[in-house]
Amino acid sequence: MSTTVNPGNRPTGYLPEGADINRNIAARRLRGKVWQAFFLSSLIIGLLALATLLYTIVDDSFGYIAVQTKIDPEKLSDRPLEELSKEELIEILRANISPGLFRRFDRDEPFSERSKESVLQLIEERVIGREVVAAYKLTESLLERDRIEATVRERFPRAELEFHSWINREFLTRPMSSSPILAGVGNAILGSLWVIAITMLLAIPIGILGGVYLEEYASDTWYYRLIETNINNLAGVPSIIYGILGLAVFVRALEALTSGATFGVTDSNGRTILSAGLTMALLVLPLMIINAREAIRAVPQSIRQASYGLGATKWQTVWHHVLPNALPGILTGTILSMSRAMGETAPLIVVGASTFVVFFPDSVFDKFTVIPIQIYNWTQQPGAQFRSIAAAAIIVLLVTLLLLNATAILLRNRFKRSY
């Protein structure tokens, strides 16, 4: 019987003896330590990248700003503007802007229908005219305060220096504005929640039902293998392709439905929240099906066999035993899909998300914007203040994602079962 010699000139099945045993063990331990060092290095690089990202975002979100106003608010009234009634604010606005501009505001939205906050925002924008003439990062605000004060006194003698947090209640509740200090992400947060709600409403049931059929009912035939291959490939298709598909199908071909014209809505087109939600549902559907199949496949066969042994039908087995045991895995897939849909920008730009929206959407047939679009828009602006509000919006997006994911994780742990 011949022996096979490997590249190390040792026959196959060779076992070290004597001193070779110690050298063999030492060599294997060395290789193990080298790989452990690679694993640890990868973890450290990842943590450093994450820490750098968080530091950059936080550094831009807080710091000193130099604010300059056209008119001192104390000259408009002997009381704080926030304590005045809506009628008093309207009179202040009328007295400090041109009659033509006042009539234009009234045509855009009658003052009788405007809220007190809306009138107050007009006064801040058109009368007081607060403008951030300089913004500083958190690090230099903490370490170089004297230099900053001297610079502001020299370059902006009328400006006031104040420490500012770009993340505040007004930032979370206000709509877009051309002035950074008056801009907010309130309508972008609402737009993101509208789009995610429609996406999950469609993708979760269709993804789970499709996964159940392919895993429990479909036979091993060539056309089901073809479907499976295509679903796996669709999960890796670039998101911009889904945007083009959504533009062709939902915005143009189904415009009568997605614009709301079928239901009597006349002031909209197909570039609506509904089109965006349908497009994002297509984007995450392959992920939902793949994750649902993997979760269902992980349920032990013994559970199915026990159910069949007691006389249960296939549907009863799936409904009462397979799906409850697969639910934690399905929820994990839902978390991943939701996170991807929340952070996508390219398909929404193609579908028609607006970069400047000053109203809050109140139906699925409204125009919309989302947080990633706002971040993209602000990062394209030249002023340093826009970078600061973009960093603040990134924190809002991360917190929103963490809250949504935490909810899904709690549900997953609630339904988790051990075998």
Tab-separated table of N, CA, C and O in Angstrom, residues 258-365:
chain	number	residue	atom	x	y	z
A	258	THR	N	-51.503	56.429	-6.636
A	258	THR	CA	-50.550	56.938	-5.646
A	258	THR	C	-50.670	58.441	-5.417
A	258	THR	O	-50.215	58.947	-4.397
A	259	SER	N	-51.253	59.165	-6.372
A	259	SER	CA	-51.451	60.605	-6.155
A	259	SER	C	-52.727	60.882	-5.378
A	259	SER	O	-52.923	62.006	-4.912
A	260	GLY	N	-53.601	59.883	-5.289
A	260	GLY	CA	-54.873	60.076	-4.585
A	260	GLY	C	-55.982	60.556	-5.484
A	260	GLY	O	-57.097	60.800	-5.010
A	261	ALA	N	-55.724	60.706	-6.819
A	261	ALA	CA	-56.766	61.174	-7.726
A	261	ALA	C	-57.962	60.227	-7.732
A	261	ALA	O	-59.107	60.667	-7.854
A	262	THR	N	-57.700	58.941	-7.560
A	262	THR	CA	-58.796	57.966	-7.502
A	262	THR	C	-59.722	58.234	-6.325
A	262	THR	O	-60.917	57.920	-6.377
A	263	PHE	N	-59.171	58.839	-5.264
A	263	PHE	CA	-59.967	59.077	-4.052
A	263	PHE	C	-60.366	60.552	-3.916
A	263	PHE	O	-60.756	61.001	-2.841
A	264	GLY	N	-60.200	61.313	-5.002
A	264	GLY	CA	-60.655	62.703	-4.987
A	264	GLY	C	-59.607	63.717	-4.607
A	264	GLY	O	-59.911	64.904	-4.489
A	265	VAL	N	-58.355	63.316	-4.405
A	265	VAL	CA	-57.274	64.266	-4.096
A	265	VAL	C	-56.800	64.898	-5.408
A	265	VAL	O	-56.452	64.185	-6.346
A	266	THR	N	-56.805	66.224	-5.481
A	266	THR	CA	-56.525	66.896	-6.751
A	266	THR	C	-55.241	67.714	-6.736
A	266	THR	O	-54.832	68.227	-7.768
A	267	ASP	N	-54.630	67.917	-5.592
A	267	ASP	CA	-53.461	68.804	-5.520
A	267	ASP	C	-52.167	68.036	-5.336
A	267	ASP	O	-51.258	68.487	-4.658
A	268	SER	N	-52.087	66.844	-5.906
A	268	SER	CA	-50.881	66.045	-5.710
A	268	SER	C	-50.534	65.320	-7.003
A	268	SER	O	-51.311	65.293	-7.952
A	269	ASN	N	-49.329	64.755	-7.030
A	269	ASN	CA	-48.947	63.902	-8.150
A	269	ASN	C	-48.445	62.583	-7.568
A	269	ASN	O	-48.637	62.294	-6.391
A	270	GLY	N	-47.815	61.777	-8.408
A	270	GLY	CA	-47.416	60.458	-7.929
A	270	GLY	C	-46.228	60.453	-6.993
A	270	GLY	O	-45.902	59.413	-6.401
A	271	ARG	N	-45.555	61.587	-6.817
A	271	ARG	CA	-44.367	61.641	-5.953
A	271	ARG	C	-44.808	61.851	-4.507
A	271	ARG	O	-44.633	62.923	-3.923
A	272	THR	N	-45.402	60.840	-3.938
A	272	THR	CA	-46.022	60.952	-2.612
A	272	THR	C	-45.427	59.946	-1.632
A	272	THR	O	-44.606	59.094	-2.004
A	273	ILE	N	-45.884	60.058	-0.390
A	273	ILE	CA	-45.449	59.119	0.651
A	273	ILE	C	-45.812	57.692	0.269
A	273	ILE	O	-45.038	56.751	0.504
A	274	LEU	N	-46.990	57.511	-0.351
A	274	LEU	CA	-47.429	56.162	-0.725
A	274	LEU	C	-46.468	55.532	-1.726
A	274	LEU	O	-46.091	54.360	-1.580
A	275	SER	N	-46.046	56.292	-2.735
A	275	SER	CA	-45.082	55.762	-3.714
A	275	SER	C	-43.768	55.401	-3.029
A	275	SER	O	-43.158	54.364	-3.335
A	276	ALA	N	-43.315	56.258	-2.123
A	276	ALA	CA	-42.058	55.987	-1.419
A	276	ALA	C	-42.171	54.724	-0.563
A	276	ALA	O	-41.263	53.883	-0.549
A	277	GLY	N	-43.285	54.578	0.156
A	277	GLY	CA	-43.468	53.389	0.998
A	277	GLY	C	-43.522	52.111	0.175
A	277	GLY	O	-42.928	51.089	0.546
A	278	LEU	N	-44.228	52.153	-0.963
A	278	LEU	CA	-44.306	50.970	-1.834
A	278	LEU	C	-42.936	50.617	-2.400
A	278	LEU	O	-42.567	49.442	-2.486
A	279	THR	N	-42.168	51.638	-2.787
A	279	THR	CA	-40.819	51.388	-3.326
A	279	THR	C	-39.916	50.769	-2.260
A	279	THR	O	-39.178	49.810	-2.532
A	280	MET	N	-39.957	51.300	-1.051
A	280	MET	CA	-39.112	50.753	0.009
A	280	MET	C	-39.559	49.349	0.407
A	280	MET	O	-38.739	48.524	0.820
A	281	ALA	N	-40.868	49.066	0.271
A	281	ALA	CA	-41.342	47.702	0.557
A	281	ALA	C	-40.736	46.711	-0.434
A	281	ALA	O	-40.333	45.601	-0.057
A	282	LEU	N	-40.663	47.106	-1.718
A	282	LEU	CA	-40.012	46.241	-2.706
A	282	LEU	C	-38.542	46.040	-2.372
A	282	LEU	O	-37.986	44.960	-2.551
A	283	LEU	N	-37.913	47.105	-1.864
A	283	LEU	CA	-36.479	47.047	-1.552
A	283	LEU	C	-36.178	46.026	-0.450
A	283	LEU	O	-35.210	45.264	-0.543
A	284	VAL	N	-36.997	46.016	0.595
A	284	VAL	CA	-36.693	45.159	1.753
A	284	VAL	C	-37.376	43.795	1.673
A	284	VAL	O	-37.089	42.918	2.496
A	285	LEU	N	-38.281	43.604	0.695
A	285	LEU	CA	-39.015	42.333	0.621
A	285	LEU	C	-38.100	41.116	0.459
A	285	LEU	O	-38.297	40.101	1.149
A	286	PRO	N	-37.087	41.140	-0.444
A	286	PRO	CA	-36.192	39.974	-0.529
A	286	PRO	C	-35.508	39.664	0.804
A	286	PRO	O	-35.365	38.487	1.177
A	287	LEU	N	-35.093	40.700	1.532
A	287	LEU	CA	-34.464	40.471	2.840
A	287	LEU	C	-35.447	39.808	3.802
A	287	LEU	O	-35.086	38.892	4.556
A	288	MET	N	-36.694	40.281	3.788
A	288	MET	CA	-37.692	39.717	4.686
A	288	MET	C	-37.939	38.242	4.365
A	288	MET	O	-38.031	37.402	5.272
A	289	ILE	N	-38.041	37.896	3.069
A	289	ILE	CA	-38.301	36.500	2.680
A	289	ILE	C	-37.126	35.611	3.075
A	289	ILE	O	-37.310	34.520	3.638
A	290	ILE	N	-35.914	36.068	2.788
A	290	ILE	CA	-34.724	35.258	3.105
A	290	ILE	C	-34.616	35.027	4.610
A	290	ILE	O	-34.380	33.896	5.074
A	291	ASN	N	-34.806	36.078	5.410
A	291	ASN	CA	-34.708	35.925	6.860
A	291	ASN	C	-35.834	35.068	7.417
A	291	ASN	O	-35.628	34.291	8.355
A	292	ALA	N	-37.034	35.200	6.842
A	292	ALA	CA	-38.150	34.364	7.302
A	292	ALA	C	-37.870	32.893	7.011
A	292	ALA	O	-38.123	32.014	7.851
A	293	ARG	N	-37.321	32.614	5.822
A	293	ARG	CA	-37.006	31.220	5.473
A	293	ARG	C	-35.942	30.642	6.416
A	293	ARG	O	-36.042	29.501	6.858
A	294	GLU	N	-34.910	31.439	6.697
A	294	GLU	CA	-33.853	30.952	7.583
A	294	GLU	C	-34.399	30.681	8.983
A	294	GLU	O	-34.018	29.703	9.634
A	295	ALA	N	-35.282	31.564	9.453
A	295	ALA	CA	-35.854	31.375	10.793
A	295	ALA	C	-36.739	30.140	10.836
A	295	ALA	O	-36.720	29.371	11.818
A	296	ILE	N	-37.528	29.928	9.773
A	296	ILE	CA	-38.410	28.752	9.732
A	296	ILE	C	-37.587	27.467	9.615
A	296	ILE	O	-37.887	26.452	10.244
A	297	ARG	N	-36.516	27.531	8.830
A	297	ARG	CA	-35.660	26.352	8.646
A	297	ARG	C	-34.960	25.956	9.947
A	297	ARG	O	-34.632	24.782	10.153
A	298	ALA	N	-34.735	26.939	10.828
A	298	ALA	CA	-34.033	26.651	12.084
A	298	ALA	C	-34.921	25.955	13.119
A	298	ALA	O	-34.419	25.475	14.138
A	299	VAL	N	-36.234	25.909	12.867
A	299	VAL	CA	-37.123	25.218	13.813
A	299	VAL	C	-36.874	23.709	13.703
A	299	VAL	O	-36.910	23.154	12.595
A	300	PRO	N	-36.606	23.008	14.797
A	300	PRO	CA	-36.283	21.574	14.719
A	300	PRO	C	-37.396	20.749	14.062
A	300	PRO	O	-38.586	21.000	14.283
A	301	GLN	N	-36.979	19.780	13.259
A	301	GLN	CA	-37.944	18.910	12.590
A	301	GLN	C	-38.746	18.094	13.590
A	301	GLN	O	-39.871	17.685	13.312
A	302	SER	N	-38.156	17.832	14.753
A	302	SER	CA	-38.863	17.021	15.754
A	302	SER	C	-40.173	17.674	16.184
A	302	SER	O	-41.139	16.982	16.513
A	303	ILE	N	-40.219	19.017	16.170
A	303	ILE	CA	-41.463	19.704	16.534
A	303	ILE	C	-42.543	19.423	15.497
A	303	ILE	O	-43.705	19.143	15.831
A	304	ARG	N	-42.157	19.473	14.212
A	304	ARG	CA	-43.136	19.172	13.159
A	304	ARG	C	-43.596	17.714	13.256
A	304	ARG	O	-44.790	17.415	13.149
A	305	GLN	N	-42.614	16.803	13.457
A	305	GLN	CA	-42.967	15.379	13.503
A	305	GLN	C	-43.879	15.069	14.682
A	305	GLN	O	-44.811	14.259	14.572
A	306	ALA	N	-43.635	15.729	15.815
A	306	ALA	CA	-44.496	15.516	16.977
A	306	ALA	C	-45.912	16.003	16.701
A	306	ALA	O	-46.903	15.371	17.092
A	307	SER	N	-45.995	17.140	15.995
A	307	SER	CA	-47.314	17.676	15.667
A	307	SER	C	-48.061	16.750	14.713
A	307	SER	O	-49.243	16.445	14.920
A	308	TYR	N	-47.349	16.267	13.675
A	308	TYR	CA	-47.988	15.350	12.734
A	308	TYR	C	-48.374	14.048	13.436
A	308	TYR	O	-49.406	13.438	13.151
A	309	GLY	N	-47.539	13.622	14.370
A	309	GLY	CA	-47.821	12.382	15.095
A	309	GLY	C	-49.091	12.452	15.916
A	309	GLY	O	-49.737	11.423	16.180
A	310	LEU	N	-49.474	13.664	16.324
A	310	LEU	CA	-50.707	13.843	17.099
A	310	LEU	C	-51.906	14.108	16.204
A	310	LEU	O	-53.000	14.417	16.697
A	311	GLY	N	-51.688	14.050	14.874
A	311	GLY	CA	-52.812	14.181	13.949
A	311	GLY	C	-53.042	15.580	13.433
A	311	GLY	O	-54.072	15.826	12.784
A	312	ALA	N	-52.139	16.517	13.685
A	312	ALA	CA	-52.323	17.890	13.199
A	312	ALA	C	-52.092	17.953	11.702
A	312	ALA	O	-51.304	17.183	11.149
A	313	THR	N	-52.788	18.864	11.056
A	313	THR	CA	-52.575	19.075	9.625
A	313	THR	C	-51.337	19.947	9.425
A	313	THR	O	-50.766	20.478	10.387
A	314	LYS	N	-50.947	20.110	8.159
A	314	LYS	CA	-49.768	20.924	7.862
A	314	LYS	C	-49.990	22.373	8.296
A	314	LYS	O	-49.109	23.005	8.889
A	315	TRP	N	-51.176	22.906	7.990
A	315	TRP	CA	-51.465	24.292	8.360
A	315	TRP	C	-51.453	24.462	9.877
A	315	TRP	O	-50.919	25.436	10.403
A	316	GLN	N	-52.069	23.506	10.608
A	316	GLN	CA	-52.071	23.592	12.071
A	316	GLN	C	-50.652	23.523	12.621
A	316	GLN	O	-50.305	24.219	13.585
A	317	THR	N	-49.818	22.690	12.020
A	317	THR	CA	-48.423	22.591	12.468
A	317	THR	C	-47.677	23.904	12.239
A	317	THR	O	-46.955	24.396	13.118
A	318	VAL	N	-47.895	24.484	11.058
A	318	VAL	CA	-47.208	25.749	10.748
A	318	VAL	C	-47.687	26.859	11.674
A	318	VAL	O	-46.885	27.626	12.231
A	319	TRP	N	-48.992	26.973	11.834
A	319	TRP	CA	-49.563	28.098	12.585
A	319	TRP	C	-49.287	28.006	14.086
A	319	TRP	O	-48.965	28.994	14.727
A	320	HIS	N	-49.434	26.806	14.650
A	320	HIS	CA	-49.337	26.653	16.105
A	320	HIS	C	-47.937	26.328	16.607
A	320	HIS	O	-47.662	26.472	17.804
A	321	HIS	N	-47.051	25.823	15.729
A	321	HIS	CA	-45.743	25.373	16.211
A	321	HIS	C	-44.572	26.009	15.464
A	321	HIS	O	-43.622	26.478	16.103
A	322	VAL	N	-44.629	26.008	14.131
A	322	VAL	CA	-43.478	26.506	13.375
A	322	VAL	C	-43.348	28.017	13.512
A	322	VAL	O	-42.279	28.533	13.891
A	323	LEU	N	-44.428	28.753	13.216
A	323	LEU	CA	-44.340	30.216	13.259
A	323	LEU	C	-44.026	30.754	14.657
A	323	LEU	O	-43.172	31.648	14.797
A	324	PRO	N	-44.656	30.272	15.731
A	324	PRO	CA	-44.279	30.804	17.054
A	324	PRO	C	-42.814	30.575	17.394
A	324	PRO	O	-42.170	31.437	18.010
A	325	ASN	N	-42.259	29.424	16.987
A	325	ASN	CA	-40.848	29.167	17.272
A	325	ASN	C	-39.912	29.944	16.359
A	325	ASN	O	-38.762	30.194	16.724
A	326	ALA	N	-40.396	30.302	15.160
A	326	ALA	CA	-39.555	31.057	14.220
A	326	ALA	C	-39.666	32.557	14.431
A	326	ALA	O	-38.891	33.316	13.846
A	327	LEU	N	-40.597	32.994	15.262
A	327	LEU	CA	-40.860	34.430	15.392
A	327	LEU	C	-39.643	35.250	15.829
A	327	LEU	O	-39.404	36.330	15.269
A	328	PRO	N	-38.828	34.799	16.803
A	328	PRO	CA	-37.641	35.605	17.152
A	328	PRO	C	-36.706	35.840	15.973
A	328	PRO	O	-36.206	36.947	15.784
A	329	GLY	N	-36.474	34.806	15.164
A	329	GLY	CA	-35.622	34.976	13.991
A	329	GLY	C	-36.247	35.898	12.962
A	329	GLY	O	-35.561	36.691	12.320
A	330	ILE	N	-37.571	35.804	12.796
A	330	ILE	CA	-38.259	36.683	11.848
A	330	ILE	C	-38.147	38.131	12.303
A	330	ILE	O	-37.941	39.044	11.504
A	331	LEU	N	-38.273	38.367	13.611
A	331	LEU	CA	-38.153	39.730	14.130
A	331	LEU	C	-36.734	40.276	13.950
A	331	LEU	O	-36.551	41.465	13.730
A	332	THR	N	-35.738	39.391	14.028
A	332	THR	CA	-34.371	39.835	13.760
A	332	THR	C	-34.238	40.325	12.315
A	332	THR	O	-33.632	41.373	12.044
A	333	GLY	N	-34.827	39.586	11.388
A	333	GLY	CA	-34.827	40.033	9.996
A	333	GLY	C	-35.580	41.328	9.818
A	333	GLY	O	-35.196	42.180	9.009
A	334	THR	N	-36.657	41.494	10.591
A	334	THR	CA	-37.420	42.740	10.514
A	334	THR	C	-36.577	43.917	10.969
A	334	THR	O	-36.634	45.014	10.388
A	335	ILE	N	-35.770	43.713	12.011
A	335	ILE	CA	-34.896	44.788	12.504
A	335	ILE	C	-33.928	45.226	11.416
A	335	ILE	O	-33.755	46.412	11.137
A	336	LEU	N	-33.290	44.241	10.755
A	336	LEU	CA	-32.326	44.563	9.705
A	336	LEU	C	-32.998	45.273	8.538
A	336	LEU	O	-32.473	46.260	8.002
A	337	SER	N	-34.169	44.798	8.160
A	337	SER	CA	-34.881	45.411	7.036
A	337	SER	C	-35.309	46.830	7.367
A	337	SER	O	-35.190	47.745	6.545
A	338	MET	N	-35.810	47.028	8.573
A	338	MET	CA	-36.271	48.352	8.991
A	338	MET	C	-35.107	49.337	9.032
A	338	MET	O	-35.237	50.494	8.624
A	339	SER	N	-33.968	48.868	9.511
A	339	SER	CA	-32.802	49.743	9.586
A	339	SER	C	-32.356	50.166	8.197
A	339	SER	O	-32.004	51.325	7.971
A	340	ARG	N	-32.382	49.221	7.246
A	340	ARG	CA	-31.971	49.571	5.882
A	340	ARG	C	-32.946	50.572	5.264
A	340	ARG	O	-32.536	51.550	4.644
A	341	ALA	N	-34.247	50.327	5.451
A	341	ALA	CA	-35.237	51.249	4.874
A	341	ALA	C	-35.130	52.637	5.498
A	341	ALA	O	-35.305	53.644	4.822
A	342	MET	N	-34.823	52.691	6.785
A	342	MET	CA	-34.746	53.982	7.474
A	342	MET	C	-33.574	54.823	6.972
A	342	MET	O	-33.655	56.045	6.947
A	343	GLY	N	-32.488	54.178	6.572
A	343	GLY	CA	-31.307	54.933	6.190
A	343	GLY	C	-31.128	55.125	4.697
A	343	GLY	O	-30.170	55.760	4.278
A	344	GLU	N	-32.033	54.595	3.872
A	344	GLU	CA	-31.877	54.707	2.425
A	344	GLU	C	-32.181	56.116	1.930
A	344	GLU	O	-33.081	56.793	2.455
A	345	THR	N	-31.432	56.533	0.926
A	345	THR	CA	-31.636	57.864	0.349
A	345	THR	C	-31.852	57.802	-1.160
A	345	THR	O	-32.774	58.436	-1.689
A	346	ALA	N	-31.026	57.012	-1.854
A	346	ALA	CA	-31.032	57.023	-3.317
A	346	ALA	C	-32.412	56.730	-3.916
A	346	ALA	O	-32.881	57.491	-4.776
A	347	PRO	N	-33.100	55.649	-3.524
A	347	PRO	CA	-34.398	55.383	-4.171
A	347	PRO	C	-35.433	56.468	-3.889
A	347	PRO	O	-36.275	56.752	-4.742
A	348	LEU	N	-35.345	57.100	-2.720
A	348	LEU	CA	-36.320	58.145	-2.395
A	348	LEU	C	-36.077	59.403	-3.217
A	348	LEU	O	-37.022	60.115	-3.566
A	349	ILE	N	-34.799	59.684	-3.522
A	349	ILE	CA	-34.516	60.828	-4.390
A	349	ILE	C	-35.107	60.598	-5.778
A	349	ILE	O	-35.719	61.488	-6.377
A	350	VAL	N	-34.959	59.369	-6.288
A	350	VAL	CA	-35.502	59.061	-7.616
A	350	VAL	C	-37.030	59.120	-7.606
A	350	VAL	O	-37.655	59.641	-8.542
A	351	VAL	N	-37.636	58.615	-6.548
A	351	VAL	CA	-39.102	58.602	-6.473
A	351	VAL	C	-39.656	60.022	-6.336
A	351	VAL	O	-40.771	60.310	-6.776
A	352	GLY	N	-38.870	60.923	-5.742
A	352	GLY	CA	-39.345	62.305	-5.696
A	352	GLY	C	-39.409	62.930	-4.329
A	352	GLY	O	-40.204	63.858	-4.122
A	353	ALA	N	-38.601	62.471	-3.386
A	353	ALA	CA	-38.576	63.118	-2.078
A	353	ALA	C	-38.051	64.543	-2.228
A	353	ALA	O	-37.101	64.790	-2.966
A	354	SER	N	-38.680	65.483	-1.544
A	354	SER	CA	-38.295	66.884	-1.651
A	354	SER	C	-37.165	67.195	-0.679
A	354	SER	O	-37.087	66.629	0.411
A	355	THR	N	-36.283	68.106	-1.094
A	355	THR	CA	-35.196	68.520	-0.199
A	355	THR	C	-35.586	69.730	0.633
A	355	THR	O	-34.887	70.070	1.585
A	356	PHE	N	-36.685	70.402	0.272
A	356	PHE	CA	-37.119	71.567	1.043
A	356	PHE	C	-38.631	71.528	1.164
A	356	PHE	O	-39.357	71.834	0.218
A	357	VAL	N	-39.108	71.117	2.325
A	357	VAL	CA	-40.543	71.038	2.599
A	357	VAL	C	-40.807	71.777	3.896
A	357	VAL	O	-40.132	71.531	4.902
A	358	VAL	N	-41.775	72.701	3.875
A	358	VAL	CA	-42.020	73.515	5.064
A	358	VAL	C	-43.328	73.143	5.758
A	358	VAL	O	-43.696	73.775	6.735
A	359	PHE	N	-44.019	72.126	5.260
A	359	PHE	CA	-45.274	71.716	5.906
A	359	PHE	C	-45.149	70.288	6.425
A	359	PHE	O	-44.259	69.535	6.019
A	360	PHE	N	-46.074	69.933	7.323
A	360	PHE	CA	-46.076	68.586	7.895
A	360	PHE	C	-47.051	67.707	7.105
A	360	PHE	O	-48.212	68.092	6.936
A	361	PRO	N	-46.608	66.569	6.603
A	361	PRO	CA	-47.528	65.696	5.852
A	361	PRO	C	-48.601	65.127	6.779
A	361	PRO	O	-48.321	64.717	7.909
A	362	ASP	N	-49.849	65.128	6.284
A	362	ASP	CA	-50.933	64.578	7.101
A	362	ASP	C	-51.695	63.474	6.391
A	362	ASP	O	-52.739	63.036	6.871
A	363	SER	N	-51.217	63.024	5.225
A	363	SER	CA	-51.830	61.872	4.565
A	363	SER	C	-50.781	61.212	3.686
A	363	SER	O	-49.716	61.787	3.411
A	364	VAL	N	-51.089	60.015	3.204
A	364	VAL	CA	-50.125	59.280	2.367
A	364	VAL	C	-50.022	59.870	0.968
A	364	VAL	O	-49.166	59.461	0.183
A	365	PHE	N	-50.883	60.841	0.634
A	365	PHE	CA	-50.844	61.458	-0.691
A	365	PHE	C	-50.127	62.801	-0.682
A	365	PHE	O	-50.208	63.556	-1.657
